[in-house]
Amino acid sequence: MSNAPIGIFDSGLGGLTVARSIMDKLPQEQILYVGDTAHTPYGTKPIATVRELALNVMDELASRGVKMLVIACNTASAAVLRDARERYEVDAGIPVVEVIQPASKAAVAATRNRKIGVIATAATVTSGAYKDAFAVVPDLEVTQQACPRFVEFVEKGITTGAELNEVAREYLDPVKTAGVDTLVLGCTHYPLLTGLISQHMGERVTLISSSESAANEVYQRLVRENLTASEVDPLQVQHEFYGTGSLESFAPLARRFLGPVVGDVRQMEVPA
């Protein structure tokens, strides 16, 4: 089982930032990545709908023998984590890693003035998942901001430009005004806009990537549970990438953001 792939899924391209971080930390591990492009974006959908979509994809990944499931989407993490841990960890013995708790812990460790900002999809903000994660820490001031159009830009491959700059100003000015010194990028699409976000927030604001934090959690759990791949040459690892919808834009953008490791992107059929 230790040489089985790690299953990672997202609504589209954003989870590739998690995949990239995992590849960097664990180059001997095989990645099986699914972008649920037939149903992207998740962030504008009701939580119940996201839960159903996410479980459908994870059922397919589990059926393919993955050794770990990574929910590389903040919205899906907010919607499905409790069900996923019961369904896969308890019932099937497959560890589940998500992105919200690791990012929250990293933000608490980083903040100096106890003022933390969270930018995320509307569904993630509405779910209260980050507020719940921070609630256990006293004396924190948390400012949340929904940034739905960021996903729209990233899914089109747009990471610069005047229109995006204007949207960023609209979203980020209230968070900056709140005086945060730490900002959680609470959507795995957002690290692809790190330069833009950092420019608007200023160099004194620490950006916490939920993707990087999740990758750290993956590393720690694989080591702790003795699931790291053994006797594997990293140069021989063949990753697999799938989309559930049209691959016309997904495949070339995946290669743009992740590089030649993407190779062929194939279709995966999952229930609607």
Short mmCIF file of C-alpha atoms in Angstrom, two decimals:
data_model
loop_
_atom_site.label_atom_id
_atom_site.label_comp_id
_atom_site.label_asym_id
_atom_site.label_seq_id
_atom_site.Cartn_x
_atom_site.Cartn_y
_atom_site.Cartn_z
CA MET A 1 0.00 0.00 0.00
CA SER A 2 2.89 2.41 0.69
CA ASN A 3 3.61 2.67 -3.05
CA ALA A 4 -0.01 3.37 -3.96
CA PRO A 5 -0.78 6.90 -5.26
CA ILE A 6 -2.00 9.86 -3.25
CA GLY A 7 -5.45 10.91 -4.48
CA ILE A 8 -5.95 14.67 -4.75
CA PHE A 9 -9.04 16.45 -5.99
CA ASP A 10 -10.33 19.97 -6.51
CA SER A 11 -13.11 21.63 -8.47
CA GLY A 12 -10.58 22.51 -11.17
CA LEU A 13 -7.07 23.91 -11.38
CA GLY A 14 -6.58 25.22 -7.85
CA GLY A 15 -5.66 21.89 -6.31
CA LEU A 16 -2.63 21.76 -8.58
CA THR A 17 -0.98 24.13 -6.10
CA VAL A 18 -1.38 21.41 -3.46
CA ALA A 19 -0.08 18.77 -5.87
CA ARG A 20 2.96 20.94 -6.63
CA SER A 21 3.77 21.38 -2.94
CA ILE A 22 3.42 17.65 -2.29
CA MET A 23 5.66 16.81 -5.26
CA ASP A 24 8.31 19.19 -3.95
CA LYS A 25 8.25 17.70 -0.44
CA LEU A 26 7.74 14.06 -1.46
CA PRO A 27 9.20 13.57 -4.95
CA GLN A 28 8.99 9.78 -4.70
CA GLU A 29 5.19 9.84 -4.28
CA GLN A 30 2.82 9.26 -7.19
CA ILE A 31 -0.05 11.72 -7.54
CA LEU A 32 -3.49 10.86 -8.93
CA TYR A 33 -5.16 14.24 -9.46
CA VAL A 34 -8.79 14.93 -10.39
CA GLY A 35 -10.14 18.32 -11.37
CA ASP A 36 -13.94 18.20 -11.23
CA THR A 37 -14.15 20.47 -14.25
CA ALA A 38 -17.67 19.29 -15.09
CA HIS A 39 -18.94 21.05 -11.97
CA THR A 40 -16.50 23.93 -11.38
CA PRO A 41 -16.69 26.28 -9.53
CA TYR A 42 -17.69 24.79 -6.18
CA GLY A 43 -17.56 28.12 -4.37
CA THR A 44 -20.86 29.43 -5.74
CA LYS A 45 -22.82 26.21 -5.09
CA PRO A 46 -24.84 25.23 -2.01
CA ILE A 47 -22.82 23.31 0.55
CA ALA A 48 -25.09 20.24 0.20
CA THR A 49 -24.39 20.12 -3.54
CA VAL A 50 -20.64 20.44 -2.98
CA ARG A 51 -20.80 17.61 -0.45
CA GLU A 52 -22.44 15.27 -2.96
CA LEU A 53 -20.03 16.20 -5.76
CA ALA A 54 -16.99 15.78 -3.53
CA LEU A 55 -18.05 12.38 -2.22
CA ASN A 56 -18.64 11.16 -5.78
CA VAL A 57 -15.09 12.08 -6.78
CA MET A 58 -13.57 10.64 -3.61
CA ASP A 59 -15.50 7.38 -4.07
CA GLU A 60 -13.90 7.05 -7.51
CA LEU A 61 -10.42 7.80 -6.14
CA ALA A 62 -10.90 5.30 -3.30
CA SER A 63 -11.98 2.65 -5.81
CA ARG A 64 -8.66 3.15 -7.62
CA GLY A 65 -6.67 2.16 -4.57
CA VAL A 66 -5.20 5.46 -3.36
CA LYS A 67 -3.43 5.36 0.01
CA MET A 68 -4.51 8.87 1.05
CA LEU A 69 -7.21 11.32 0.02
CA VAL A 70 -6.39 15.03 -0.11
CA ILE A 71 -9.32 17.44 -0.30
CA ALA A 72 -7.44 20.19 -2.15
CA CYS A 73 -10.36 22.60 -2.05
CA ASN A 74 -11.41 24.81 0.85
CA THR A 75 -15.07 24.78 -0.14
CA ALA A 76 -15.14 20.98 -0.32
CA SER A 77 -13.22 20.76 2.97
CA ALA A 78 -15.88 22.91 4.63
CA ALA A 79 -18.68 20.84 3.10
CA VAL A 80 -17.55 17.26 3.44
CA LEU A 81 -14.74 16.75 5.96
CA ARG A 82 -16.77 15.07 8.70
CA ASP A 83 -18.46 12.69 6.25
CA ALA A 84 -15.17 11.98 4.45
CA ARG A 85 -13.35 11.02 7.65
CA GLU A 86 -16.12 8.61 8.64
CA ARG A 87 -16.51 7.17 5.15
CA TYR A 88 -12.86 6.74 4.24
CA GLU A 89 -10.71 6.91 7.40
CA VAL A 90 -13.00 4.97 9.74
CA ASP A 91 -14.69 2.61 7.28
CA ALA A 92 -11.93 2.12 4.69
CA GLY A 93 -8.69 2.97 6.52
CA ILE A 94 -7.73 5.71 4.02
CA PRO A 95 -6.32 8.84 5.72
CA VAL A 96 -7.99 12.12 4.72
CA VAL A 97 -6.16 15.46 4.65
CA GLU A 98 -7.93 18.76 4.08
CA VAL A 99 -6.79 22.36 3.79
CA ILE A 100 -8.60 24.44 6.44
CA GLN A 101 -7.17 23.20 9.76
CA PRO A 102 -3.51 23.17 8.58
CA ALA A 103 -3.81 26.72 7.21
CA SER A 104 -5.48 27.96 10.39
CA LYS A 105 -2.70 26.52 12.56
CA ALA A 106 -0.05 28.12 10.36
CA ALA A 107 -1.81 31.51 10.54
CA VAL A 108 -2.02 31.43 14.34
CA ALA A 109 1.69 30.62 14.53
CA ALA A 110 2.54 33.48 12.14
CA THR A 111 0.45 36.39 13.42
CA ARG A 112 2.12 39.04 15.56
CA ASN A 113 -0.79 41.40 16.23
CA ARG A 114 -3.51 38.70 16.54
CA LYS A 115 -5.35 40.08 13.49
CA ILE A 116 -5.85 37.47 10.78
CA GLY A 117 -7.55 37.85 7.43
CA VAL A 118 -9.12 35.06 5.40
CA ILE A 119 -9.97 35.35 1.73
CA ALA A 120 -12.01 32.50 0.30
CA THR A 121 -14.98 31.56 -1.85
CA ALA A 122 -18.46 32.68 -0.82
CA ALA A 123 -19.38 29.10 0.18
CA THR A 124 -16.31 28.73 2.42
CA VAL A 125 -16.97 32.07 4.13
CA THR A 126 -20.67 31.28 4.60
CA SER A 127 -19.89 27.83 6.03
CA GLY A 128 -18.06 29.37 8.98
CA ALA A 129 -15.35 26.69 8.73
CA TYR A 130 -12.48 29.12 9.27
CA LYS A 131 -14.25 30.93 12.09
CA ASP A 132 -14.78 27.56 13.78
CA ALA A 133 -11.12 26.66 13.27
CA PHE A 134 -9.97 29.92 14.86
CA ALA A 135 -12.59 29.87 17.64
CA VAL A 136 -10.42 27.67 19.86
CA VAL A 137 -7.73 30.39 20.03
CA PRO A 138 -8.53 33.33 22.36
CA ASP A 139 -8.03 36.99 21.51
CA LEU A 140 -7.97 36.65 17.73
CA GLU A 141 -9.60 39.18 15.44
CA VAL A 142 -10.56 37.44 12.18
CA THR A 143 -11.66 39.33 9.08
CA GLN A 144 -13.16 37.25 6.26
CA GLN A 145 -13.70 38.32 2.66
CA ALA A 146 -15.32 36.36 -0.15
CA CYS A 147 -13.39 36.68 -3.43
CA PRO A 148 -15.49 34.65 -5.89
CA ARG A 149 -14.09 36.14 -9.09
CA PHE A 150 -10.52 35.11 -8.29
CA VAL A 151 -11.40 31.51 -9.17
CA GLU A 152 -13.02 32.66 -12.39
CA PHE A 153 -9.81 34.44 -13.47
CA VAL A 154 -7.52 31.55 -12.55
CA GLU A 155 -9.67 28.98 -14.35
CA LYS A 156 -9.27 31.11 -17.48
CA GLY A 157 -5.51 31.31 -16.99
CA ILE A 158 -5.59 35.05 -16.19
CA THR A 159 -3.17 35.99 -13.39
CA THR A 160 -2.41 39.64 -14.30
CA GLY A 161 -4.12 42.62 -15.94
CA ALA A 162 -6.08 45.79 -15.24
CA GLU A 163 -9.44 44.12 -14.65
CA LEU A 164 -7.99 41.61 -12.21
CA ASN A 165 -6.15 44.42 -10.40
CA GLU A 166 -9.40 46.33 -9.95
CA VAL A 167 -11.19 43.24 -8.62
CA ALA A 168 -8.30 42.59 -6.23
CA ARG A 169 -8.48 46.15 -4.91
CA GLU A 170 -12.21 45.78 -4.27
CA TYR A 171 -11.76 42.52 -2.38
CA LEU A 172 -8.56 43.25 -0.48
CA ASP A 173 -8.93 46.89 0.61
CA PRO A 174 -11.39 46.05 3.45
CA VAL A 175 -9.07 43.32 4.72
CA LYS A 176 -6.08 45.66 4.58
CA THR A 177 -8.06 48.37 6.38
CA ALA A 178 -8.78 45.88 9.19
CA GLY A 179 -5.05 45.92 9.98
CA VAL A 180 -4.35 42.21 9.53
CA ASP A 181 -0.72 41.14 9.60
CA THR A 182 -1.46 37.61 8.36
CA LEU A 183 -3.67 36.62 5.44
CA VAL A 184 -4.88 33.08 4.77
CA LEU A 185 -5.30 32.28 1.08
CA GLY A 186 -8.38 30.20 1.82
CA CYS A 187 -8.81 28.79 -1.68
CA THR A 188 -6.23 26.64 -3.43
CA HIS A 189 -6.64 28.72 -6.58
CA TYR A 190 -5.34 31.82 -4.80
CA PRO A 191 -1.64 30.88 -4.54
CA LEU A 192 -1.57 31.31 -8.33
CA LEU A 193 -2.32 34.99 -7.60
CA THR A 194 0.28 35.38 -4.83
CA GLY A 195 2.18 38.17 -6.59
CA LEU A 196 -0.97 40.21 -7.12
CA ILE A 197 -2.26 39.65 -3.57
CA SER A 198 1.11 40.45 -1.99
CA GLN A 199 1.38 43.65 -4.01
CA HIS A 200 -1.99 44.86 -2.73
CA MET A 201 -1.54 43.78 0.90
CA GLY A 202 2.06 44.98 1.30
CA GLU A 203 5.24 43.22 2.32
CA ARG A 204 4.48 43.36 6.05
CA VAL A 205 1.50 41.03 5.66
CA THR A 206 2.40 37.34 5.82
CA LEU A 207 0.53 35.20 3.29
CA ILE A 208 -0.45 31.71 4.43
CA SER A 209 -1.05 29.28 1.60
CA SER A 210 -3.59 26.59 2.43
CA SER A 211 -1.87 24.54 -0.28
CA GLU A 212 1.54 24.65 1.40
CA SER A 213 0.03 23.97 4.82
CA ALA A 214 -1.89 20.95 3.49
CA ALA A 215 1.27 19.56 1.87
CA ASN A 216 3.06 19.79 5.23
CA GLU A 217 0.19 17.84 6.79
CA VAL A 218 0.39 15.19 4.05
CA TYR A 219 4.12 14.77 4.71
CA GLN A 220 3.65 14.46 8.46
CA ARG A 221 0.81 11.93 8.21
CA LEU A 222 2.57 9.73 5.67
CA VAL A 223 5.66 9.57 7.90
CA ARG A 224 3.65 9.09 11.08
CA GLU A 225 1.55 6.28 9.58
CA ASN A 226 4.49 4.64 7.79
CA LEU A 227 2.92 5.17 4.36
CA THR A 228 5.78 6.86 2.51
CA ALA A 229 6.73 5.24 -0.79
CA SER A 230 9.75 2.98 -0.50
CA GLU A 231 12.54 2.15 -2.96
CA VAL A 232 11.09 4.46 -5.61
CA ASP A 233 13.23 6.47 -8.01
CA PRO A 234 11.63 9.96 -8.18
CA LEU A 235 12.65 10.23 -11.83
CA GLN A 236 10.51 7.19 -12.65
CA VAL A 237 7.33 8.38 -10.92
CA GLN A 238 4.41 8.74 -13.35
CA HIS A 239 1.68 11.06 -12.15
CA GLU A 240 -1.90 10.83 -13.43
CA PHE A 241 -4.17 13.77 -14.15
CA TYR A 242 -7.90 13.65 -14.88
CA GLY A 243 -10.73 16.07 -15.59
CA THR A 244 -14.40 15.21 -15.26
CA GLY A 245 -15.51 17.72 -17.92
CA SER A 246 -14.00 19.33 -20.97
CA LEU A 247 -10.23 19.02 -21.18
CA GLU A 248 -9.86 21.70 -23.87
CA SER A 249 -8.69 24.42 -21.50
CA PHE A 250 -7.96 22.34 -18.39
CA ALA A 251 -5.13 20.31 -19.91
CA PRO A 252 -3.04 23.20 -21.35
CA LEU A 253 -3.55 25.35 -18.25
CA ALA A 254 -2.56 22.45 -16.00
CA ARG A 255 0.68 22.11 -17.98
CA ARG A 256 1.23 25.87 -17.77
CA PHE A 257 0.87 25.94 -14.00
CA LEU A 258 2.54 22.61 -13.18
CA GLY A 259 4.91 21.98 -16.07
CA PRO A 260 5.76 18.89 -18.10
CA VAL A 261 4.99 16.46 -15.24
CA VAL A 262 1.34 16.75 -16.27
CA GLY A 263 1.73 14.81 -19.53
CA ASP A 264 -1.56 13.44 -20.83
CA VAL A 265 -4.75 14.55 -19.10
CA ARG A 266 -7.52 11.99 -19.30
CA GLN A 267 -11.27 11.97 -18.81
CA MET A 268 -12.77 10.53 -15.64
CA GLU A 269 -16.45 9.71 -15.47
CA VAL A 270 -18.10 10.35 -12.12
CA PRO A 271 -21.81 10.51 -11.26
CA ALA A 272 -23.44 13.92 -11.69
#
